[in-house]
Coordinates of C-alpha atoms and ligand atoms in Angstrom, one line a residue:
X1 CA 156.9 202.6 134.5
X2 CA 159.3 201.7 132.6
X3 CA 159.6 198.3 130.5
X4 CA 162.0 197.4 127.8
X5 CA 161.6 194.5 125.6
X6 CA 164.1 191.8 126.2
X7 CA 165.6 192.0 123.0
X8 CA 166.5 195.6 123.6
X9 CA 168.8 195.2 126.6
X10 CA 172.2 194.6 126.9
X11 CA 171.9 191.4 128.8
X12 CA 169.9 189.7 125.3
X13 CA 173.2 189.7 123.6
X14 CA 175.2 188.9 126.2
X15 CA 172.6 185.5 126.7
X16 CA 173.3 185.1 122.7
X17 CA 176.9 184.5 123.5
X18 CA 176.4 182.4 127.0
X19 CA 174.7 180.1 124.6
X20 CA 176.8 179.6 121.6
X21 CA 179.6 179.5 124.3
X22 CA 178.2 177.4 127.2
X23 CA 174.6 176.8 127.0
X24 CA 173.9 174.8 123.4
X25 CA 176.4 172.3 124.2
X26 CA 175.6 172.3 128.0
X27 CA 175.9 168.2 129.5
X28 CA 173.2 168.3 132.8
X29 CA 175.3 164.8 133.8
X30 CA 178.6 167.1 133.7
X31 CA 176.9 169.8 135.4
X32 CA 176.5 167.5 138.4
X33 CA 179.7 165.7 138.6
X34 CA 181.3 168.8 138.2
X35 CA 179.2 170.7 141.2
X36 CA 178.3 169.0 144.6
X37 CA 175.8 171.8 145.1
X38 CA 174.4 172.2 141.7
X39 CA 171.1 170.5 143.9
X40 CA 171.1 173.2 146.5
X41 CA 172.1 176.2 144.2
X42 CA 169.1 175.4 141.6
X43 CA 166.5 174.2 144.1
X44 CA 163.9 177.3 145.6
X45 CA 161.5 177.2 148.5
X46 CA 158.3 179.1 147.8
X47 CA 155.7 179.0 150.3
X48 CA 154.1 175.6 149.9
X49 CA 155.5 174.7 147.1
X50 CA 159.3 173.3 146.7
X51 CA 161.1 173.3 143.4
X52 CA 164.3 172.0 142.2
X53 CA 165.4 173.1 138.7
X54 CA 169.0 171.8 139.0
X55 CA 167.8 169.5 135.9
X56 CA 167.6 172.3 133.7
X57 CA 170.1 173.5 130.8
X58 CA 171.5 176.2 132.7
X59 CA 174.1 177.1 134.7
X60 CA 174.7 179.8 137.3
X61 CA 176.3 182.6 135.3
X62 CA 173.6 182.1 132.7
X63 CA 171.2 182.2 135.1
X64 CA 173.1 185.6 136.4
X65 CA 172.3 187.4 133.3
X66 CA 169.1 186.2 133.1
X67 CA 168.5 188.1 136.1
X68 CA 169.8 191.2 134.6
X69 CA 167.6 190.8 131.5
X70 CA 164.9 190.6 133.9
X71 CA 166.2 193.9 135.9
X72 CA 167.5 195.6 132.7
X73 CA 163.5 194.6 131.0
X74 CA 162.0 196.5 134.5
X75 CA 160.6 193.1 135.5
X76 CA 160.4 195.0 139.0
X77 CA 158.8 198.2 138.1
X78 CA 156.2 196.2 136.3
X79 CA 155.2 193.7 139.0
X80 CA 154.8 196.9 141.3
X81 CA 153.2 198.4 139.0
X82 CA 150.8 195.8 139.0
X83 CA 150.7 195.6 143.0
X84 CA 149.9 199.0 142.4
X85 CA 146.6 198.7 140.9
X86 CA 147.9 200.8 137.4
X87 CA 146.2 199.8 134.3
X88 CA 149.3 197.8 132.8
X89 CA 146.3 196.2 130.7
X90 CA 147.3 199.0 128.3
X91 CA 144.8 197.5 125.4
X92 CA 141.7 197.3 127.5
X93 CA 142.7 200.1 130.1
X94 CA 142.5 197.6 133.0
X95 CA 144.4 197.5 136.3
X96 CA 145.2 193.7 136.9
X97 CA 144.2 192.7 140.2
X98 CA 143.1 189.3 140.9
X99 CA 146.3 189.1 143.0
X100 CA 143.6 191.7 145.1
X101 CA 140.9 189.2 145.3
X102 CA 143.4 187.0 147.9
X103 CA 144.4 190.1 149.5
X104 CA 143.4 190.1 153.8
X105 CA 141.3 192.9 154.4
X106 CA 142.9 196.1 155.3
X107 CA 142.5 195.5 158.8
X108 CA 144.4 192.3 159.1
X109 CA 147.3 192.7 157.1
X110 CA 150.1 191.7 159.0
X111 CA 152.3 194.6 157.8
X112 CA 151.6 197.9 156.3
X113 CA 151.6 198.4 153.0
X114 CA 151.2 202.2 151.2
X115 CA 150.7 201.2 147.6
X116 CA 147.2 199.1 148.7
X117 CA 145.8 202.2 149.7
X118 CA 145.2 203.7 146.6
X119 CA 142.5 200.4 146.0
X120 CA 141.5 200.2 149.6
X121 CA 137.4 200.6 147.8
X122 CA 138.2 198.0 145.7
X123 CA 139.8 195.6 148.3
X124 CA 136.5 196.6 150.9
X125 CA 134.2 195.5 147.5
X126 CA 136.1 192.5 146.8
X127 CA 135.7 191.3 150.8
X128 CA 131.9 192.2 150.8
X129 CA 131.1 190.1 148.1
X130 CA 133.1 187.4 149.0
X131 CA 131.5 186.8 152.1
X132 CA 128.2 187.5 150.5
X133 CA 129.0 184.6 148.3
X134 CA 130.6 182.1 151.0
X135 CA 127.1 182.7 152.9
X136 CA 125.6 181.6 149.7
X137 CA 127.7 178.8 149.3
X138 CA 127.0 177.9 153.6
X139 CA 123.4 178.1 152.9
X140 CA 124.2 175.4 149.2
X141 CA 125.8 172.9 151.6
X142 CA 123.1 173.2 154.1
X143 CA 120.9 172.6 151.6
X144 CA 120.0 169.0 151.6
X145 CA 117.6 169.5 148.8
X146 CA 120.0 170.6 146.3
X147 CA 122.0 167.8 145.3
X148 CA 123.8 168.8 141.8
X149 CA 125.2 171.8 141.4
X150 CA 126.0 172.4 137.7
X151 CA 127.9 175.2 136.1
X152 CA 127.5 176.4 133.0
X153 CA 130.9 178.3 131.7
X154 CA 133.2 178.1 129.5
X155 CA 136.8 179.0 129.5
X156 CA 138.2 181.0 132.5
X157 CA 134.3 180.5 134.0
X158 CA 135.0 176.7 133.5
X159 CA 139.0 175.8 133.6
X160 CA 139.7 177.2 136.5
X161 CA 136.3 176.0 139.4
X162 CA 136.2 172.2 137.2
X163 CA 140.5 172.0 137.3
X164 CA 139.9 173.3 141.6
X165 CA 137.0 171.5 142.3
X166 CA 138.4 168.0 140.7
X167 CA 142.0 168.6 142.5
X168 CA 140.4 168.8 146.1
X169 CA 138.4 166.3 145.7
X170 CA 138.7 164.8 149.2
X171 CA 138.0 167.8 150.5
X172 CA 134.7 168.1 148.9
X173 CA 131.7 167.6 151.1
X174 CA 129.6 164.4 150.6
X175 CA 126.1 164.3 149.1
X176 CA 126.4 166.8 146.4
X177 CA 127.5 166.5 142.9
X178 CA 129.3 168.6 140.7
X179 CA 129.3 169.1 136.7
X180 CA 130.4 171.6 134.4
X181 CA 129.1 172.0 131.3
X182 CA 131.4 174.1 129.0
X183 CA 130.6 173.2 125.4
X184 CA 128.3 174.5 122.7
X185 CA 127.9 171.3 121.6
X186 CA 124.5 170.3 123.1
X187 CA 125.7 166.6 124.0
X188 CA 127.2 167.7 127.0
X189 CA 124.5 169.9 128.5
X190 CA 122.1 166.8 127.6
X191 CA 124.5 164.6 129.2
X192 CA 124.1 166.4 132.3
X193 CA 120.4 166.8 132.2
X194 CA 119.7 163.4 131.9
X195 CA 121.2 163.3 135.8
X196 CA 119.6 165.5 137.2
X197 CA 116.1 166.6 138.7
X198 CA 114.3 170.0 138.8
X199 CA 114.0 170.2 142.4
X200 CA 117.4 169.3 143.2
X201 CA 119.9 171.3 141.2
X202 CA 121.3 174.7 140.8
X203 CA 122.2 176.1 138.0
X204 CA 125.6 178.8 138.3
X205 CA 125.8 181.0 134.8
X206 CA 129.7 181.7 135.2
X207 CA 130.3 184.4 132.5
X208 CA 132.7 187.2 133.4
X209 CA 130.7 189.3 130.3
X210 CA 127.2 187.1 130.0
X211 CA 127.7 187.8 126.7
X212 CA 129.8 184.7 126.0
X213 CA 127.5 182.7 123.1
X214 CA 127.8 178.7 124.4
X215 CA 127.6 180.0 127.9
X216 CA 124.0 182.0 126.7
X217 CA 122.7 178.8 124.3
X218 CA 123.6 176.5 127.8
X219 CA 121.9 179.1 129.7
X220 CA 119.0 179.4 127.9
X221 CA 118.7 175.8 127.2
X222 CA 119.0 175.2 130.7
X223 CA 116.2 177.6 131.7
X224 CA 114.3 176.2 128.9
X225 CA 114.7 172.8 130.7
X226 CA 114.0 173.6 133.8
X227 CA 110.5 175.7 132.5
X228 CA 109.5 172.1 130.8
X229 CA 110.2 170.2 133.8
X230 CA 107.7 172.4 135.8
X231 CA 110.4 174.0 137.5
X232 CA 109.2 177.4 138.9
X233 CA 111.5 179.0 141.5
X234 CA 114.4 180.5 139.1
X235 CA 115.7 182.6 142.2
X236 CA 116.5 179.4 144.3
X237 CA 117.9 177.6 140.7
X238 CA 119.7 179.6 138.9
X239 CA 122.8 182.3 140.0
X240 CA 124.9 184.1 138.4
X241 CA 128.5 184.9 138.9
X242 CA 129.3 187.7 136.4
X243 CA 130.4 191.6 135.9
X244 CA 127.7 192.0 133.9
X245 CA 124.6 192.1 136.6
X246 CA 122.8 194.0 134.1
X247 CA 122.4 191.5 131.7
X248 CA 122.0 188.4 134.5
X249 CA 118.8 190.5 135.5
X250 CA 117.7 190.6 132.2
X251 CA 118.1 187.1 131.4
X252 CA 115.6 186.8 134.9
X253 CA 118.5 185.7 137.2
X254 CA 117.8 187.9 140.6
X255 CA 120.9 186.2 142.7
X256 CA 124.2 187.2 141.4
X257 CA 127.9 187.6 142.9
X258 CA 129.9 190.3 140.9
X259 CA 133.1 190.6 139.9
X260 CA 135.2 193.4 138.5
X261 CA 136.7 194.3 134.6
X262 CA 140.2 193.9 136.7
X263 CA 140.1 190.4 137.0
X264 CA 140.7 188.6 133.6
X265 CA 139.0 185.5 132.9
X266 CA 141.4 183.4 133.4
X267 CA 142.4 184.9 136.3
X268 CA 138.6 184.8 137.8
X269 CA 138.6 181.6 140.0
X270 CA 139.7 183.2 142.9
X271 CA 136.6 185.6 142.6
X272 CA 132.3 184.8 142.3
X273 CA 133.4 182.1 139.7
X274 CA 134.9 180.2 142.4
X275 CA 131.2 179.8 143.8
X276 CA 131.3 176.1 143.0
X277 CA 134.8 175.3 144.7
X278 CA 133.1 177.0 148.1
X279 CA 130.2 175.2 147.9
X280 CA 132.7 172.4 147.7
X281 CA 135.1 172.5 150.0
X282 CA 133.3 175.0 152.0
X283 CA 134.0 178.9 153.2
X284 CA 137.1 177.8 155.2
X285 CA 138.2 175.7 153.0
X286 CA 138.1 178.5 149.7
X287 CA 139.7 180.9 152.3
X288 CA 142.5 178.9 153.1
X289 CA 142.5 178.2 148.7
X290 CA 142.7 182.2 148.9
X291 CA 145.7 182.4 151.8
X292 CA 147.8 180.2 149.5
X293 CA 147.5 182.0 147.2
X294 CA 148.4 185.5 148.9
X295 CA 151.3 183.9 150.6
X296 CA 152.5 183.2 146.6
X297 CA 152.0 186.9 145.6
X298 CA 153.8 188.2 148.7
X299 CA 156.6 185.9 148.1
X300 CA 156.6 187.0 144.2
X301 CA 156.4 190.8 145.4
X302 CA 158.9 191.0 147.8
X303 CA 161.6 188.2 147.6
X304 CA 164.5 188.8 145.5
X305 CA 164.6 187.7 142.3
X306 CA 167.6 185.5 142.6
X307 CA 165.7 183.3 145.2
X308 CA 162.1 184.3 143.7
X309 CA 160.4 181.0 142.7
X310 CA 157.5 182.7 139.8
X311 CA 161.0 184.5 138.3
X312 CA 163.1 181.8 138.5
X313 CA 160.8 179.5 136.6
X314 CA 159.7 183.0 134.1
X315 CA 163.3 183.3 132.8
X316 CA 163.6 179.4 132.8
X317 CA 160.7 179.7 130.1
X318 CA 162.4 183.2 128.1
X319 CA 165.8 180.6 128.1
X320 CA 164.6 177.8 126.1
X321 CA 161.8 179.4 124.2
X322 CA 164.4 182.2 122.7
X323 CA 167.7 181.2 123.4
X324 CA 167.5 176.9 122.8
X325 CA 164.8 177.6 120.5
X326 CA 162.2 174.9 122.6
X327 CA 158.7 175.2 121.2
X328 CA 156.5 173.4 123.9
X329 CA 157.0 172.3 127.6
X330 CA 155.1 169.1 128.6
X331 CA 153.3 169.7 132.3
X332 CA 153.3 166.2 134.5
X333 CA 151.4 166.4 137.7
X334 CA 151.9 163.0 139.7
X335 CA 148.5 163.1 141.3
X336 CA 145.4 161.9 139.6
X337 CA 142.8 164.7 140.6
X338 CA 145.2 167.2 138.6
X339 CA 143.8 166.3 135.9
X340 CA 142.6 169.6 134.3
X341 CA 145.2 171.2 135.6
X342 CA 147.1 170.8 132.1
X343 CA 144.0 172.5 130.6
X344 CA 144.1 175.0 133.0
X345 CA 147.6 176.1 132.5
X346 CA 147.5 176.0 128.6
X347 CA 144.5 178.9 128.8
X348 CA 146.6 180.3 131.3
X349 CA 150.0 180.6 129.2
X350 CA 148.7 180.2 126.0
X351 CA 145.8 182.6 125.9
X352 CA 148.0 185.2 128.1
X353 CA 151.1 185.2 126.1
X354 CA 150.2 183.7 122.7
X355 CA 151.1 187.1 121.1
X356 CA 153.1 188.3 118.2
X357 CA 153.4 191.9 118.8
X358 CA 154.6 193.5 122.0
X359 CA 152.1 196.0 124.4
X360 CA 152.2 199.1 121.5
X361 CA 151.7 196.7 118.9
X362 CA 154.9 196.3 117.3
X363 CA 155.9 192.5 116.0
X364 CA 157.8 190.4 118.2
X365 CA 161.0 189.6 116.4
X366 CA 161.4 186.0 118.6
X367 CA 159.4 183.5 120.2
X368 CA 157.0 183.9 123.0
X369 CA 154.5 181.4 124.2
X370 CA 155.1 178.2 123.9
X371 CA 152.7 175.6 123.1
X372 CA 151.4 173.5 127.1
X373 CA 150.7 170.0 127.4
X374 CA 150.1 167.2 129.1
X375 CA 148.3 164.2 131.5
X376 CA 149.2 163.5 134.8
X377 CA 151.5 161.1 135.7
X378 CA 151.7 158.0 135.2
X379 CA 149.5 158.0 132.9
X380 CA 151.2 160.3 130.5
X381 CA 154.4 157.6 130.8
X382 CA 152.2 154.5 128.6
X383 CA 151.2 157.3 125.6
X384 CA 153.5 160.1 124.8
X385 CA 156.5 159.7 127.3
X386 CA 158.3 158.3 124.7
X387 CA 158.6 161.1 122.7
X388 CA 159.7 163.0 125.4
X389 CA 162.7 160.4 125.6
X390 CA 163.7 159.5 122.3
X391 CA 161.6 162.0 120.1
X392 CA 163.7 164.5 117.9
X393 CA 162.5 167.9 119.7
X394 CA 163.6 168.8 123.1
X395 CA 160.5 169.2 125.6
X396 CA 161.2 170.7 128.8
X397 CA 158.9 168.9 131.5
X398 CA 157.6 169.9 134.5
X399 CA 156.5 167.5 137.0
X400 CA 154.4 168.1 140.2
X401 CA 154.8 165.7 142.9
X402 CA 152.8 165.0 146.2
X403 CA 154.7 164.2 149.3
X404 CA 151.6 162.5 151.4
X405 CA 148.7 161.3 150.2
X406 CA 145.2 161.4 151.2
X407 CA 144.7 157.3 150.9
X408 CA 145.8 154.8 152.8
X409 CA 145.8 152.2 149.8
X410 CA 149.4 150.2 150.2
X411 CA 152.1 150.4 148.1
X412 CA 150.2 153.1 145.7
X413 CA 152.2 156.1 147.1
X414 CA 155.9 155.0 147.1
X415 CA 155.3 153.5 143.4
X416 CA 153.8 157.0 142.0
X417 CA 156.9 158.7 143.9
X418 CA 159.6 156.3 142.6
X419 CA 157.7 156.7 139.1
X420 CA 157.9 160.5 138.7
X421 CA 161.4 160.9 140.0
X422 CA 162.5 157.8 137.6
X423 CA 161.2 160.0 134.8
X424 CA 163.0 162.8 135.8
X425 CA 166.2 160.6 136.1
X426 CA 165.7 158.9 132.9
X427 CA 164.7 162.4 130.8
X428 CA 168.8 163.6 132.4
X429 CA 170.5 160.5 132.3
X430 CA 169.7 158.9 128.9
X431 CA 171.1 155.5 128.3
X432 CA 174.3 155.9 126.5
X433 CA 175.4 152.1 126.3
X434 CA 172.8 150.9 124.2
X435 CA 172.3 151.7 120.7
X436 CA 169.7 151.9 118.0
X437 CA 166.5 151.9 119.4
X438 CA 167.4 151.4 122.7
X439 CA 169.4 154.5 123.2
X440 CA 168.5 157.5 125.1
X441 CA 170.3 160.8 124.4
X442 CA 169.6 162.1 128.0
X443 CA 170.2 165.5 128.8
X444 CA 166.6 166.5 128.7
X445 CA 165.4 168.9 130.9
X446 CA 163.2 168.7 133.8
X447 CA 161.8 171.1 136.8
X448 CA 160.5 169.1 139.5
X449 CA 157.8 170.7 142.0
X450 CA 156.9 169.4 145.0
X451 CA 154.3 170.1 147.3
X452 CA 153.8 168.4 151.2
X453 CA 150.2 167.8 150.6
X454 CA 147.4 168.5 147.7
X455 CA 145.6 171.1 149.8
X456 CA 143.1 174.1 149.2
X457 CA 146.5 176.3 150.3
X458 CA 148.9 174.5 148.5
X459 CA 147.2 174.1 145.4
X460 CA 146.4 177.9 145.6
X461 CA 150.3 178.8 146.0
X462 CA 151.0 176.4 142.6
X463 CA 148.3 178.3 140.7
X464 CA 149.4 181.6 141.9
X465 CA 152.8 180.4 141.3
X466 CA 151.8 179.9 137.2
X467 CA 150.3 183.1 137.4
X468 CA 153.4 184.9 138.3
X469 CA 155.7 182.6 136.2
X470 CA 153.3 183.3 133.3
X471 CA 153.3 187.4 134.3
X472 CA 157.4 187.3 134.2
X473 CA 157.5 185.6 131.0
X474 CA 155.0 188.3 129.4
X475 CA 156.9 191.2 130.9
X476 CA 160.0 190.4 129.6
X477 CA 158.7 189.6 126.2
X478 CA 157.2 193.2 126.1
X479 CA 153.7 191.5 125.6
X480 CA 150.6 192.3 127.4
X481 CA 149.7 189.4 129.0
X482 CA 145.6 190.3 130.0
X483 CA 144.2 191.0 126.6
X484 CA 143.3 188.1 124.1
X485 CA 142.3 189.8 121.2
X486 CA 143.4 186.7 119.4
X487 CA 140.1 184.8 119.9
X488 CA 138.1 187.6 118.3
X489 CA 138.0 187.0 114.6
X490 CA 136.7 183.0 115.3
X491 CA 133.6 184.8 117.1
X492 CA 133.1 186.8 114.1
X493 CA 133.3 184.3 111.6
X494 CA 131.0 182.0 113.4
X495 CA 128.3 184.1 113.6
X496 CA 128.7 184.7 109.5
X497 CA 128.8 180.8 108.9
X498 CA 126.0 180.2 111.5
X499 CA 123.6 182.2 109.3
X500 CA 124.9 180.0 105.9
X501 CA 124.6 176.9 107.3
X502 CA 120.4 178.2 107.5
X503 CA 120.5 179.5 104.3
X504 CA 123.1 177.8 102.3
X505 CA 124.7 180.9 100.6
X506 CA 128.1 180.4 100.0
X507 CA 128.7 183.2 98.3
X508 CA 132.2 184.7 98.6
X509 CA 133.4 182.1 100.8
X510 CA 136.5 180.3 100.0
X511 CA 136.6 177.5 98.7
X512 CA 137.2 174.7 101.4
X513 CA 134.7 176.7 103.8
X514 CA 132.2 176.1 101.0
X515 CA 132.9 172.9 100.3
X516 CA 132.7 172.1 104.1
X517 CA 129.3 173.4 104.1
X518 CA 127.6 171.8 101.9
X519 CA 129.2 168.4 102.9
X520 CA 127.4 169.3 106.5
X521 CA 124.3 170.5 104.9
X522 CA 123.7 167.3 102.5
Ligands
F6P601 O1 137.0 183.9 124.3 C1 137.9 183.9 125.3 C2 137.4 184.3 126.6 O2 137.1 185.6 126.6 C3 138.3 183.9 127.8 O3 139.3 184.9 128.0 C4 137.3 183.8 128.9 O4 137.8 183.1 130.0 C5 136.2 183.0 128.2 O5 136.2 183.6 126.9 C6 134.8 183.2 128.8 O6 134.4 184.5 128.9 P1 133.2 184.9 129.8 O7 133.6 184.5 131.2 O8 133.0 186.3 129.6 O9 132.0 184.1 129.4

């Protein structure tokens, strides 16, 4: 395979002159008047999911050699590569599957395709325990009895089931509850505990390694909990949705769904850590989550990159991050049950390509991730909006809008919709005849996503859609986007701190960590 870092292509300095010539002083409101079609020639059907990025800073010849950065980068020969099941995790040795995980089963693909062979084990595995664990989640929602169903995860084995399980809310069957307990800090897991009974909840340990330390304190307090409540029958309380089925048995946990060292964390909710969003919305219903997503991946694998939706948006991102210098994009999603799905994407971009050195380690001489953001609309419009409008930095949004909703509350539907496509309006067209504080610049950039419906398919194309967007980014940058050795040196530390904060040695600490300590100590 062959990848070369953007910056060491032909097309990077040709981009450097497209800006200083046409893209720093680029006017969206001339754009328009200039071009009938600037609408259709920036907008991109995806399956499920519509965008239209004609609000963007970017015309089509930049958007041209964009393309060829991403050609001249081998954008191609590293998606295939990843189809392909090749370790492109280059620091961990790792293929990077969880695009497998959504995959049909051999016999039921549609069309052939050579390269899935060479993981046809791995896609059999992947379909056995899948409908090992939607038989689990069958015999959950049977289960009158069981009427909380909390997991205890954190990251990946949290974002992604508690950002699913929130957004399809009416589709979530009635008479069970859901909680997620994430946090070391023992007020949530107390929180939740003080809701629930012994007899009537499950416990799911969502750790990808079991190893993580506040998913093991929650675990253990949870167990611990359940012992003093008189609570015998761990089997039929507790699962565990892990890679690590050695250590589940050891911490007593006999029912587990597995998952593989191919998935990454915050790639897993399409995998065992999705248990809670099947027992949610049911085994159809986390198929059809899964079919979303696959139509996403084929459409990111085979359409060409000029009309490829995850591309399109990837070299949108490599644009203003490196070329207009854009630090942060703000993520709006006009539908209230998206509400972790901010969170979601900042592990998502953030942990996958918050990097400063490329894949063999050598420092990145621009930009790459850029910081994520945001509340669903409206919401976001009465607290930070205004920055966005009249603040000094430029902040790329990107809105998500429903077409129908799933109420039939009047008047509630049309105001959210005239809402997020005012704020869209507003960001480009500014308000140039007032002055002082009541002038807007304009010319703020927007991408604007639209979906028919907030469905188990259509939310599983627009998270599958961030994956890809997020993978094109990385690829270009030269990064590897499936490690996160970044959050290493915290874990360390912690454990060194945790034993001083015991003893109260602060010997060879510096001096504000030592200070700190004994403030929390007195
Ligand atoms: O510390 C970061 C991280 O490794 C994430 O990548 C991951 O999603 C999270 O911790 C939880 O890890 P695990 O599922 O192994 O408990």
């Amino acid at each position: 395979m062959n990848r070369v870092r953007c910056d060491q292509t032909p097309a990077w300095g040709a981009l450097k002159s497209i800006y200083l010539a046409s893209g720093k002083g680029f006017d969206l409101r001339t754009a328009f008047a200039a071009d009938a079609d600037r609408f259709k020639t920036f907008s991109q059907a995806a399956p499920h999911v519509f965008a239209d990025l004609s609000k963007n800073l970017l015309d089509a010849q930049a958007e041209q050699v964009l393309l060829d950065l991403a050609r001249q980068s081998g954008l191609e020969q590293h998606r295939d590569a990843m189809f392909a099941g090749d370790k492109i995790n280059n620091t961990e040795n790792r293929a990077v599957m969880h695009w497998l995980l959504r995959n049909p089963p051999l016999a039921q693909m549609q069309k052939a395709r050579p390269a899935i062979d060479s993981v046809a084990n791995e896609l059999a595995a992947v379909h056995t325990t899948l409908e090992a664990m939607l038989a689990y989640a069958t015999a959950v929602r049977a289960d009158q009895q069981i009427t909380d169903v909390v997991n205890i995860g954190i990251g990946g084995s949290d974002l992604g089931p508690q950002m699913a399980v929130l957004a399809l809310d009416e589709f979530v069957m009635p008479g069970k509850r859901f909680h997620f307990v994430s946090n070391v800090d023992g007020h949530e897991l107390a929180s939740v505990l003080r809701k629930v009974k012994v007899d009537s909840t499950l416990f799911l340990i969502a750790s990808k390694t079991f190893t993580t330390i506040e998913t093991m304190t929650n675990a253990n307090s949870a167990k611990a909990w359940f012992a003093a409540q008189g609570g015998t029958d761990v089997a039929r309380h507790f699962a565990a949705l892990t890679t690590n089925v050695v250590a589940a048995k050891a911490f007593g946990i006999s029912t587990t769904f597995g998952f593989w060292d191919w998935v990454g964390g915050r790639y897993s909710v399409w995998s065992a850590i999705g248990l809670p969003l099947a027992i949610a919305i049911g085994a159809a219903g986390f198929k059809a989550f899964l079919a979303g997503a696959h139509d996403m991946d084929e459409h990111f694998r085979t359409a060409p990159l000029a009309q490829n939706l995850p591309v399109r948006l990837g070299l949108l991102d490599v644009w203003y991050r490196n070329f207009h210098g854009f630090t942060s994009r703000s993520v709006a999603p006009y539908h209230s049950a998206l509400k972790r799905y901010p969170a979601y994407l900042q592990q998502l971009e953030m942990e996958s390509n918050g990097k400063s050195v490329d894949a063999s380690g050598q420092a990145l001489p621009f930009g790459s991730s850029p910081a994520l953001w945001g509340e669903p609309g409206t919401n976001g419009q009465h607290a930070y909006f205004q920055m966005l409008h009249q603040g000094t930095d430029v902040v790329p949004v990107e809105f998500v809008a429903v077409k129908k909703p799933k109420h039939s509350l009047p008047g509630h539907h049309t105001l959210l919709l005239a809402n997020v496509l005012a704020q869209a309006q507003a960001l480009m067209l500014g308000k140039a005849d007032a002055g002082g504080h009541k002038h807007f610049a304009g010319n703020r950039p927007s991408s604007f996503l639209v979906l028919d419906e907030l469905t188990p398919a259509s939310l599983g194309a627009l998270i599958a859609l961030q994956e890809h967007r997020v993978f094109v980014s990385g690829s270009l940058w030269g990064i590897n986007s499936f490690d996160q050795w970044g959050v290493e040196l915290g874990k360390v530390l912690a454990k060194d701190v945790e034993a001083r904060l015991g003893s109260g040695e602060v010997a060879g600490l510096d001096g504000s960590t030592a200070g700190l300590l004994a403030k929390l100590r007195s």
